Amino acid sequence: MAELMYWEAIRRAHDEEMTNDPLVICMGEDIGVAGGTYKATNGLYDKYGPERVIDTPISENGYTGLGIGASFLGVRPIIEIMSVNFAWLAMDQLFNSAAKVRYMSGGQLTAPVVVRSAGGTAHQLGAQHSARMEKVFMSIAGLRVVTPSNPRQAYGLLKSAVRCNDPVYINEHELMYNMKGEVPDEEYFHPLVGSEVAREGRDVTLFGYNISVHWCLQAAETLSKQYGIEAEVIDLFALAPLDRAGIVASVRKTHRAVIAEEAEPAVGVGAEVMAIINEECFFELDAAPVRVSAVNVPIPYNHTLEKAAIPNAGDVVAAVRKMLGK
Amino acid sequence: MNLADKKRLLREMLFARRFEERCYEAYVERKIGGFLHLYSGEEACAHGVLEASKKGHDYVITSYRDHVHAIKCGADPKKVMAELYAKETGSSKGRGGSMHIFDVEHRFMGGYALVGGPFPLAAGMAKAIKMKGGDEIVICFLGDAANNQGTFHESLNMAKLWDLPVLYVCENNLYGIGTRIDRSTAVIDQYKRVSGYNIPSAQEDGQDIEKVFKAAKKAINHVRSGKGPYFLELMTYRYRGHSMSDSNAYRSKSEERMWSNRDPIIMLRDRLIEAGELTGEDYKAMDTEVLDEIEDEVIAFAESSPEPRVDELEKYTLAENDPWVYGGGR
């Protein structure tokens, strides 16, 4: 099994799917000649040409809609929106066209597009380049939302998303493109539904997704070594639909839940996971579930303030200690 | 366009008019819900352009004033009316409604409620055609007010940049809901606005179906020959308000009279009568036949059709049993 960086895994998935099916194309700002801001499409322009690796104008709603229209006639576009902050501009086409066309046509038309975007707070990018929008996407009926926490998922989720007949939004992270991890050498399709047990434990479940899975894993190590607490870590790689059964199974085992999210708390992944726990296994809880979320501010430029706005592994440790009184 | 064609088109336009008027009645009777946008007055636009296209071959897309375009593409009027009646037998199985008529089998790719929404979708379908190497084209009908949305500019730019086979037809009825074009739009002549994207364009009388047909032939030939997009502006007028909830109080009687004197159906009828190809009696008989067909077949079908089942509420939200959702079943 080879070690690949997150961006290399995404690039490999593009390459394989474009070789497999001549109707798979990719499009976005600077993805062709320039190779992509995060190199996810590096080299593909030379290999597949300008008809299939399309440098678009800076017209997010326009080119997203163009990709959706192409998908009506069997083309499989992988659309890169350079930064999730710009995806606000494409919401009309994503929500009004892609997510709804199957339903409002009575199943006659589908929009099998993949939209990938880099989200999250990186290093001092300021308020308009630090959005975490997954909670917006996951609330829309007709859209699947996945978010890879490692190169294996980044590769396998994109592979499945390209072939799936639904529109899929893939939430990546600015800080994760250079993360290394093992990716199977043979072709691998990751399920677009479910969750993964990233670490087994018995005392508390830490729910994370994308970058917050790593905070949870780090926190679990600290909790084990310093406090004798064995935390289970659940990786919610699928945000829409959420893995109800997986969430409940782990809470039934540990009876405690902490949800770590990089986004602001309101109407978010944490709120949704807590609601599922309340609905399904409230009486099996030994403590009230807790969210570890961002502070509800536009992300500041100042580095100290920025760090204070976003949670980290230490915040997860503190939440668990408080919950267990240790 | 020969005489037989003209007679057929007269009947088709008359059918469209009577269909829309019958929708109005059904709406008042509360048989039809939601929003209802009627096409009466604009019939020569859809019929003239689509008569010049390859039926069932070219792809058609439009916004929410979509019943007549769908029927001209080949959609069964019974299914369109059943959709308005929110029945399971409707073209979108009662899930879409008036604004979302679809008939993909006849390549009518839908009605969309965001006025500028179809601009990029049309360009995208044209991109797919170009990739696959077919000689189909995409025809996108939208209103003048849609041209003030960003998708107009974004899509025209890309359509020309990549020379995509798409014909944009602007049905300029002079009003965006209740706001007259000169109060919302800096450039009144819409065909002039696309010169900034180096796209050839023309403006034509949208009430005269023969003129529309001729202008559309030229436009379609341009697009089908691989020269890229074309923009055709048709000057027209809707007789009803924007939707049924529109009191239509913003237009003067004299303006309405001026346009009803140039009714597309009456103009074609009188031309045929003048040429000795039709009598007033023939026309009356045609009208009776159309009204009977709408009542006895179209309305009867919609009335007698079943409602969708509540246990199928979530059907069509996502693909069913798609193996790739589960990792390809490998």
XYZ file of C-alpha atoms in Angstrom:
656
model
C 0.000 0.000 0.000
C 1.488 3.305 -1.110
C 1.594 6.482 0.942
C 0.063 9.383 -0.907
C -0.621 12.939 0.000
C -4.262 13.999 0.165
C -3.928 16.025 -3.063
C -2.176 13.139 -4.799
C -5.008 10.808 -3.830
C -7.569 13.210 -5.301
C -5.499 13.578 -8.429
C -5.220 9.806 -8.817
C -9.004 9.435 -8.532
C -9.497 12.072 -11.247
C -6.957 10.376 -13.500
C -8.411 6.884 -13.134
C -11.998 7.995 -13.634
C -11.087 10.080 -16.683
C -9.264 7.107 -18.189
C -12.163 4.805 -17.392
C -14.889 6.983 -18.931
C -14.360 9.535 -21.739
C -17.416 11.448 -20.495
C -15.769 12.281 -17.174
C -14.493 15.854 -17.294
C -13.153 18.269 -14.729
C -13.653 21.987 -14.614
C -12.906 24.961 -12.416
C -10.740 28.012 -11.951
C -7.046 27.445 -12.708
C -7.375 23.671 -12.760
C -6.006 23.123 -16.273
C -2.875 24.835 -17.475
C -2.015 25.926 -13.940
C -2.692 22.454 -12.502
C -5.052 23.528 -9.732
C -4.523 25.672 -6.656
C -4.032 22.535 -4.536
C -2.577 20.484 -7.426
C -5.557 18.130 -7.398
C -5.696 18.177 -11.214
C -1.967 18.581 -11.841
C -0.897 17.201 -15.221
C -4.388 16.269 -16.358
C -4.612 19.114 -18.874
C -1.643 17.736 -20.789
C -3.023 14.211 -20.623
C -6.690 14.809 -21.489
C -6.730 18.172 -23.249
C -8.740 21.371 -22.933
C -12.108 19.807 -23.855
C -12.038 17.600 -20.742
C -9.918 19.639 -18.342
C -11.594 22.990 -18.514
C -10.208 26.233 -17.158
C -13.340 28.228 -16.417
C -13.897 31.938 -16.058
C -14.457 33.159 -12.486
C -18.188 32.504 -12.791
C -19.031 30.056 -10.014
C -22.780 29.909 -10.526
C -22.346 29.864 -14.296
C -19.848 27.031 -14.573
C -21.556 24.984 -11.861
C -24.794 25.300 -13.827
C -22.936 24.439 -17.026
C -21.607 21.276 -15.416
C -25.093 20.369 -14.206
C -26.528 20.872 -17.693
C -23.796 18.686 -19.186
C -24.619 15.986 -16.637
C -28.221 15.916 -17.902
C -26.867 14.418 -21.126
C -24.549 11.842 -19.570
C -21.367 13.821 -18.975
C -19.837 13.290 -15.515
C -18.303 16.601 -14.441
C -16.029 16.985 -11.449
C -16.343 20.660 -10.607
C -13.709 22.266 -8.427
C -14.760 25.404 -6.622
C -11.393 26.719 -5.535
C -12.508 27.832 -2.103
C -15.762 26.958 -0.408
C -16.242 30.649 0.294
C -16.870 31.116 -3.433
C -19.420 28.302 -3.421
C -21.959 30.703 -1.962
C -22.159 32.094 -5.487
C -23.021 28.675 -6.892
C -25.744 27.894 -4.365
C -28.511 28.731 -6.817
C -27.438 26.125 -9.340
C -26.399 23.554 -6.741
C -29.559 23.761 -4.700
C -32.199 24.879 -7.179
C -31.015 22.838 -10.147
C -28.763 19.909 -9.159
C -30.405 18.895 -5.890
C -33.998 19.300 -7.012
C -34.143 18.260 -10.645
C -34.652 14.547 -10.004
C -37.559 15.209 -7.687
C -39.307 17.951 -9.615
C -39.038 15.995 -12.872
C -40.585 12.929 -11.259
C -37.344 10.981 -11.699
C -36.863 11.813 -15.401
C -33.666 13.837 -15.058
C -30.708 13.502 -12.726
C -27.663 15.671 -12.183
C -24.728 13.341 -11.463
C -22.183 16.063 -10.814
C -19.410 16.121 -8.244
C -18.557 19.445 -6.672
C -15.334 19.558 -4.668
C -14.227 22.468 -2.622
C -11.598 23.445 -0.090
C -13.142 24.665 3.114
C -12.017 25.365 6.636
C -9.835 27.845 8.409
C -6.199 27.784 7.368
C -3.492 30.295 8.249
C -4.691 33.881 8.563
C -6.749 33.916 5.373
C -9.308 36.264 6.876
C -13.065 36.266 7.106
C -13.847 35.666 3.431
C -11.462 32.735 2.934
C -12.142 30.732 6.088
C -15.737 29.566 5.806
C -16.914 26.151 6.930
C -20.041 25.523 4.931
C -20.680 21.803 5.243
C -23.649 22.409 7.499
C -25.306 24.443 4.761
C -24.841 21.724 2.151
C -25.970 18.881 4.406
C -29.397 20.418 4.965
C -30.461 20.230 1.316
C -32.598 17.294 0.192
C -31.301 15.695 -2.987
C -27.618 16.390 -2.357
C -25.099 13.933 -0.895
C -22.320 15.404 1.232
C -19.077 13.623 2.099
C -15.912 14.905 3.695
C -12.650 12.941 3.646
C -10.422 12.924 6.718
C -7.474 11.150 5.061
C -5.989 10.361 1.618
C -7.675 6.935 1.409
C -11.092 8.509 1.858
C -10.221 11.421 -0.429
C -9.397 8.930 -3.181
C -12.214 6.441 -2.638
C -14.978 8.957 -1.995
C -14.210 10.860 -5.194
C -14.160 7.592 -7.175
C -17.615 6.623 -5.897
C -18.980 10.169 -6.210
C -18.098 10.281 -9.913
C -20.006 7.060 -10.600
C -22.956 7.724 -8.297
C -26.111 9.017 -9.990
C -26.745 11.745 -7.400
C -25.072 15.125 -7.093
C -22.307 14.839 -4.505
C -20.594 17.673 -2.665
C -17.113 16.826 -1.351
C -15.907 19.026 1.478
C -12.108 19.070 1.573
C -9.828 21.136 3.819
C -7.261 23.790 3.022
C -4.856 22.422 5.630
C -5.086 18.772 4.641
C -3.854 18.648 1.035
C -0.307 17.788 2.112
C -1.342 15.200 4.689
C 0.137 11.760 3.980
C -1.661 8.459 4.351
C -1.965 4.972 2.973
C -4.094 4.452 -0.116
C -4.748 0.971 -1.546
C -2.702 0.245 -4.658
C -5.659 -1.409 -6.345
C -8.773 0.533 -7.365
C -10.911 1.346 -4.340
C -14.434 2.759 -4.040
C -15.303 4.188 -0.642
C -18.986 4.035 0.371
C -20.760 7.401 0.314
C -22.800 6.449 3.364
C -21.892 5.219 6.846
C -19.145 6.121 9.290
C -15.844 4.598 10.379
C -14.540 3.662 13.801
C -11.200 5.463 13.740
C -10.314 4.255 17.253
C -12.036 1.752 19.522
C -12.899 2.833 23.069
C -15.396 2.259 25.866
C -15.680 5.384 28.033
C -16.797 8.140 25.672
C -17.414 8.587 21.938
C -15.696 11.455 20.164
C -17.437 12.293 16.880
C -15.399 14.124 14.263
C -15.334 14.688 10.524
C -12.649 15.893 8.167
C -9.985 17.774 10.189
C -11.730 17.337 13.536
C -11.227 13.546 13.325
C -7.541 14.307 13.910
C -8.263 16.468 16.946
C -10.336 13.590 18.314
C -7.593 11.011 17.688
C -5.001 13.245 19.307
C -7.317 13.908 22.247
C -7.990 10.178 22.629
C -4.247 9.494 22.966
C -3.886 12.156 25.654
C -6.973 10.942 27.486
C -5.679 7.384 27.477
C -2.133 8.166 28.547
C -2.778 10.882 31.101
C -6.239 10.127 32.449
C -6.897 6.460 31.748
C -9.950 7.322 29.681
C -10.505 5.144 26.594
C -12.271 7.205 23.981
C -13.856 5.809 20.836
C -13.447 8.014 17.757
C -16.106 7.931 15.044
C -15.239 9.448 11.666
C -18.388 10.901 10.094
C -17.110 10.960 6.524
C -20.718 11.100 5.277
C -22.596 14.192 6.445
C -25.675 13.766 4.269
C -27.155 11.399 4.986
C -25.612 11.044 8.467
C -25.012 7.504 9.712
C -27.797 7.292 12.284
C -27.154 3.630 13.058
C -23.415 4.116 13.473
C -23.862 7.093 15.803
C -26.339 5.220 17.969
C -24.282 2.004 18.082
C -21.267 3.802 19.499
C -23.233 5.816 22.068
C -24.986 2.627 23.228
C -21.513 1.264 23.902
C -19.892 4.266 25.631
C -22.951 6.155 26.973
C -21.188 9.481 26.477
C -20.717 11.719 23.422
C -18.587 14.711 22.479
C -18.855 16.144 18.967
C -15.930 18.123 17.587
C -16.572 20.464 14.678
C -14.578 23.283 13.161
C -17.754 25.176 12.298
C -19.852 27.471 14.439
C -22.295 25.525 16.650
C -25.642 26.774 15.337
C -27.538 24.408 13.029
C -24.449 22.276 12.548
C -23.146 18.719 12.519
C -22.890 18.710 16.305
C -26.463 19.877 16.713
C -27.646 17.185 14.313
C -25.671 14.385 15.999
C -26.984 15.476 19.402
C -30.525 15.436 18.064
C -30.050 11.899 16.747
C -28.668 10.773 20.110
C -31.607 12.360 21.920
C -34.114 10.778 19.596
C -32.583 7.301 19.583
C -30.785 6.624 22.858
C -31.445 9.395 25.374
C -32.040 6.996 28.265
C -28.767 5.220 27.686
C -26.719 8.373 28.266
C -24.595 8.764 31.399
C -23.960 12.436 30.673
C -25.403 15.210 28.526
C -23.715 15.274 25.078
C -21.359 18.191 24.470
C -20.293 20.082 21.363
C -16.810 21.450 20.812
C -17.355 24.101 18.147
C -15.953 27.348 16.785
C -16.791 30.700 18.296
C -19.514 32.416 16.291
C -17.423 35.199 14.726
C -16.216 36.039 11.231
C -12.738 34.478 11.282
C -10.225 37.149 12.295
C -6.943 37.812 10.516
C -4.885 38.094 13.705
C -3.328 34.697 14.374
C -3.962 34.645 18.116
C -7.588 35.588 17.614
C -7.918 33.084 14.782
C -6.633 30.264 16.978
C -8.998 31.312 19.733
C -11.956 31.115 17.367
C -11.303 27.524 16.243
C -11.305 24.508 18.577
C -8.422 22.031 18.842
C -7.504 18.710 20.444
C -6.975 20.383 23.817
C -10.556 21.626 23.806
C -11.759 18.073 23.151
C -9.647 16.758 26.083
C -11.034 19.481 28.341
C -14.616 18.680 27.356
C -14.156 14.983 28.119
C -12.435 15.642 31.451
C -15.227 17.931 32.510
C -17.814 15.367 31.476
C -16.098 12.598 33.450
C -15.009 14.807 36.353
C -11.344 13.958 35.851
C -43.645 26.872 -44.587
C -46.432 25.585 -46.833
C -50.199 26.048 -46.461
C -50.724 22.725 -44.736
C -48.055 23.700 -42.206
C -49.713 27.056 -41.608
C -53.107 25.451 -41.020
C -51.551 22.947 -38.624
C -49.741 25.738 -36.792
C -52.945 27.725 -36.549
C -54.605 24.772 -34.868
C -51.610 24.173 -32.599
C -51.563 27.810 -31.473
C -55.313 27.809 -30.986
C -54.988 24.639 -28.936
C -52.272 26.316 -26.826
C -54.486 29.358 -26.250
C -57.512 27.297 -25.274
C -55.356 25.049 -23.087
C -54.044 28.063 -21.164
C -57.509 29.590 -20.830
C -58.812 26.296 -19.501
C -55.948 26.306 -16.955
C -57.155 29.717 -15.841
C -60.639 28.342 -15.208
C -59.301 25.302 -13.384
C -57.168 27.564 -11.223
C -60.167 29.682 -10.292
C -62.012 26.444 -9.484
C -59.015 25.523 -7.258
C -58.306 22.398 -9.260
C -54.836 23.784 -9.948
C -52.731 25.053 -7.051
C -49.535 27.001 -6.532
C -48.365 29.521 -9.080
C -49.662 29.503 -12.632
C -48.036 31.525 -15.414
C -49.943 31.633 -18.679
C -48.501 32.009 -22.179
C -51.522 33.532 -23.943
C -50.417 36.158 -26.456
C -46.919 34.722 -26.906
C -47.819 31.577 -28.882
C -46.028 32.507 -32.096
C -42.670 32.576 -30.263
C -42.577 28.932 -29.138
C -44.396 27.630 -32.195
C -42.373 29.584 -34.739
C -38.994 28.732 -33.244
C -39.702 25.080 -32.515
C -41.260 24.590 -35.957
C -37.843 25.549 -37.311
C -36.036 23.064 -35.052
C -35.707 19.274 -35.291
C -38.456 17.931 -33.102
C -37.345 15.189 -30.724
C -33.736 15.782 -31.755
C -32.895 19.232 -30.447
C -33.046 19.887 -26.714
C -35.366 22.540 -25.320
C -35.304 24.225 -21.913
C -37.194 27.189 -20.490
C -38.369 28.874 -17.330
C -41.718 28.581 -15.542
C -44.083 29.684 -18.346
C -43.574 26.272 -19.834
C -46.774 24.375 -20.721
C -46.887 25.421 -24.355
C -43.199 24.773 -25.045
C -43.561 21.278 -23.593
C -46.613 20.474 -25.702
C -44.995 21.817 -28.879
C -41.995 19.568 -28.150
C -44.325 16.577 -28.126
C -45.435 16.296 -24.510
C -48.926 14.822 -24.199
C -51.282 17.666 -23.185
C -53.150 15.186 -20.997
C -50.010 14.586 -18.946
C -49.260 18.310 -18.752
C -52.764 19.030 -17.458
C -52.534 16.079 -15.052
C -49.325 17.625 -13.708
C -51.154 20.899 -13.109
C -53.827 18.874 -11.331
C -50.993 17.381 -9.208
C -51.757 13.840 -10.263
C -49.525 10.753 -10.382
C -50.114 10.580 -14.159
C -48.681 14.078 -14.604
C -45.523 14.629 -16.620
C -43.542 15.016 -13.380
C -45.786 12.621 -11.445
C -47.400 15.497 -9.602
C -44.097 16.418 -7.925
C -43.239 19.342 -10.174
C -46.276 21.468 -10.905
C -46.915 24.140 -13.488
C -43.419 25.608 -13.300
C -41.664 22.235 -13.588
C -43.012 20.416 -16.626
C -40.475 17.876 -17.939
C -40.653 15.461 -20.864
C -37.170 14.115 -21.321
C -38.316 11.503 -23.858
C -39.255 14.372 -26.189
C -36.135 16.277 -25.145
C -38.063 18.924 -23.291
C -35.559 19.320 -20.466
C -37.741 21.222 -18.119
C -39.213 24.348 -16.771
C -37.271 26.117 -14.009
C -38.498 28.740 -11.601
C -35.375 30.867 -11.198
C -35.669 33.172 -14.193
C -32.017 32.948 -15.209
C -31.493 29.355 -14.073
C -31.642 27.707 -17.492
C -28.938 29.906 -19.086
C -25.996 27.812 -17.845
C -27.926 24.524 -17.952
C -28.507 25.100 -21.679
C -24.828 25.884 -22.227
C -23.935 22.700 -20.330
C -26.163 20.517 -22.480
C -24.567 22.146 -25.510
C -21.148 21.291 -24.075
C -22.242 17.645 -23.762
C -23.477 17.608 -27.379
C -20.195 19.062 -28.563
C -18.208 16.470 -26.607
C -20.241 13.622 -28.051
C -20.076 15.012 -31.585
C -23.804 15.102 -32.383
C -25.584 17.692 -34.532
C -28.306 18.449 -31.987
C -28.600 21.973 -30.666
C -30.029 23.376 -27.450
C -32.796 25.965 -27.583
C -33.248 27.990 -24.414
C -36.348 30.181 -24.130
C -36.252 32.856 -21.430
C -37.884 36.178 -20.732
C -36.344 39.625 -21.075
C -36.155 40.135 -17.313
C -33.939 37.060 -16.918
C -31.218 38.981 -18.722
C -30.625 41.014 -15.602
C -29.425 37.972 -13.670
C -25.741 37.121 -13.512
C -26.229 33.763 -15.221
C -27.070 35.617 -18.462
C -23.625 37.175 -18.608
C -21.730 34.197 -17.208
C -23.385 31.795 -19.644
C -23.140 33.939 -22.766
C -19.462 34.438 -22.055
C -18.810 30.701 -21.739
C -21.089 29.784 -24.656
C -19.102 32.037 -26.978
C -15.726 31.266 -25.411
C -16.233 27.582 -26.218
C -18.545 28.093 -29.254
C -21.293 25.887 -27.862
C -24.316 24.926 -30.008
C -26.984 26.850 -28.127
C -29.705 29.207 -29.343
C -30.946 31.643 -26.720
C -34.441 32.884 -27.506
C -35.462 35.962 -25.571
C -39.238 36.263 -25.386
C -39.386 39.969 -24.683
C -42.853 40.653 -23.283
C -41.721 44.014 -21.906
C -42.408 43.253 -18.233
C -40.526 41.533 -15.419
C -43.546 40.598 -13.339
C -44.996 44.107 -12.910
C -41.962 46.217 -13.735
C -41.772 47.599 -17.275
C -38.490 46.970 -19.053
C -37.442 50.639 -19.240
C -37.722 50.851 -15.450
C -35.453 47.829 -14.829
C -33.050 47.640 -17.731
C -30.500 50.157 -18.984
C -30.459 48.781 -22.522
C -33.971 48.227 -23.867
C -33.082 46.269 -27.001
C -32.000 42.953 -25.592
C -30.316 41.739 -28.777
C -27.846 44.597 -28.445
C -26.732 43.421 -25.025
C -25.075 40.271 -26.370
C -22.739 42.119 -28.738
C -20.455 42.493 -25.731
C -19.910 38.747 -25.954
C -19.384 38.714 -29.693
C -22.526 36.627 -30.209
C -24.580 37.262 -33.359
C -28.153 38.291 -32.637
C -31.377 39.553 -34.165
C -34.648 41.136 -33.106
C -37.916 40.022 -34.675
C -41.652 40.548 -34.381
C -42.747 37.775 -32.048
C -46.423 38.034 -33.005
C -45.987 37.004 -36.624
C -45.251 33.296 -36.743
C -43.947 33.402 -40.298
C -41.391 36.039 -39.374
C -40.447 34.110 -36.229
C -40.027 30.919 -38.250
C -37.792 32.624 -40.789
C -35.621 34.308 -38.166
C -35.378 31.040 -36.208
C -34.337 29.094 -39.324
C -31.464 31.489 -39.825
C -30.498 31.323 -36.157
C -30.703 27.534 -36.000
C -28.663 27.117 -39.179
C -25.974 29.271 -37.643
C -25.888 27.243 -34.430
C -26.109 23.839 -36.116
C -23.306 24.670 -38.521
C -20.890 24.796 -35.582
C -20.434 28.557 -35.483
C -21.404 28.806 -31.817
C -24.276 30.458 -29.999
C -26.929 32.831 -31.345
C -29.353 35.148 -29.576
C -32.818 35.796 -31.005
C -35.028 38.436 -29.418
C -38.765 38.163 -30.116
C -40.989 41.127 -29.294
C -44.177 39.852 -27.742
C -46.796 40.433 -25.056
C -48.537 38.331 -22.430
C -52.233 38.938 -22.075
C -52.526 37.792 -18.496
C -50.651 39.022 -15.465
C -47.257 37.508 -14.665
C -48.997 34.799 -12.643
C -52.502 34.253 -11.360
C -51.688 36.251 -8.243
C -50.847 39.305 -10.334
C -53.642 41.867 -10.531
C -52.202 43.162 -13.788
C -52.987 46.756 -12.824
C -49.716 48.214 -14.067
C -50.545 48.192 -17.788
C -52.779 50.623 -19.632
C -55.859 49.504 -21.542
C -54.574 51.222 -24.668
C -51.327 49.263 -24.490
C -53.208 46.005 -24.048
C -55.498 46.885 -26.961
C -52.561 47.687 -29.185
C -51.122 44.225 -28.595
C -54.398 42.334 -28.852
C -54.828 43.918 -32.280
C -51.685 42.026 -33.221
C -52.772 38.683 -31.838
C -50.606 35.900 -33.325
C -53.518 33.532 -33.861
C -55.877 36.089 -35.395
C -53.096 37.387 -37.642
C -52.409 33.939 -39.056
C -56.120 33.128 -39.309
C -56.879 36.287 -41.258
C -53.955 35.691 -43.540
C -55.270 32.218 -44.373
C -58.792 33.561 -44.902
C -57.452 36.292 -47.172
C -55.576 33.709 -49.202
C -58.793 31.763 -49.590
C -57.404 28.779 -47.716
C -59.743 28.991 -44.760
C -63.224 30.323 -44.047
C -64.580 31.813 -40.886
C -66.701 28.675 -40.575
C -63.645 26.446 -40.832
C -62.021 28.382 -38.041
C -65.092 28.104 -35.835
C -65.216 24.374 -36.449
C -61.522 24.108 -35.601
C -62.117 26.010 -32.380
C -65.024 23.763 -31.386
C -62.931 20.698 -32.087
C -60.073 22.061 -29.959
C -62.389 22.957 -27.090
C -63.981 19.516 -27.203
C -60.611 17.798 -27.224
C -59.459 19.781 -24.219
C -62.642 19.053 -22.298
C -63.283 15.456 -23.299
C -59.724 14.189 -23.319
C -57.352 16.521 -21.499
C -59.498 17.634 -18.574
C -61.230 14.262 -18.282
C -57.857 12.540 -17.992
C -56.592 14.974 -15.369
C -59.810 14.782 -13.364
C -59.951 11.004 -13.316
C -56.270 10.387 -12.565
C -55.099 9.263 -9.112
C -53.129 11.390 -6.671
C -49.544 10.392 -5.810
C -49.260 8.047 -2.833
C -48.092 9.534 0.444
C -45.918 6.479 1.069
C -43.961 7.548 -2.023
C -43.304 11.057 -0.712
C -39.525 10.569 -0.613
C -39.224 8.733 -3.912
C -37.128 10.642 -6.494
C -35.128 12.532 -3.852
C -32.028 10.422 -4.466
C -31.193 7.547 -6.804
C -32.582 4.220 -5.653
C -30.300 1.204 -5.146
C -27.302 2.903 -6.709
C -24.402 0.466 -6.100
C -21.822 3.270 -6.099
C -23.367 4.698 -2.945
C -22.218 1.529 -1.216
C -18.732 1.344 -2.667
C -19.651 -0.251 -5.965
C -20.828 -3.516 -4.468
C -17.302 -4.878 -4.821
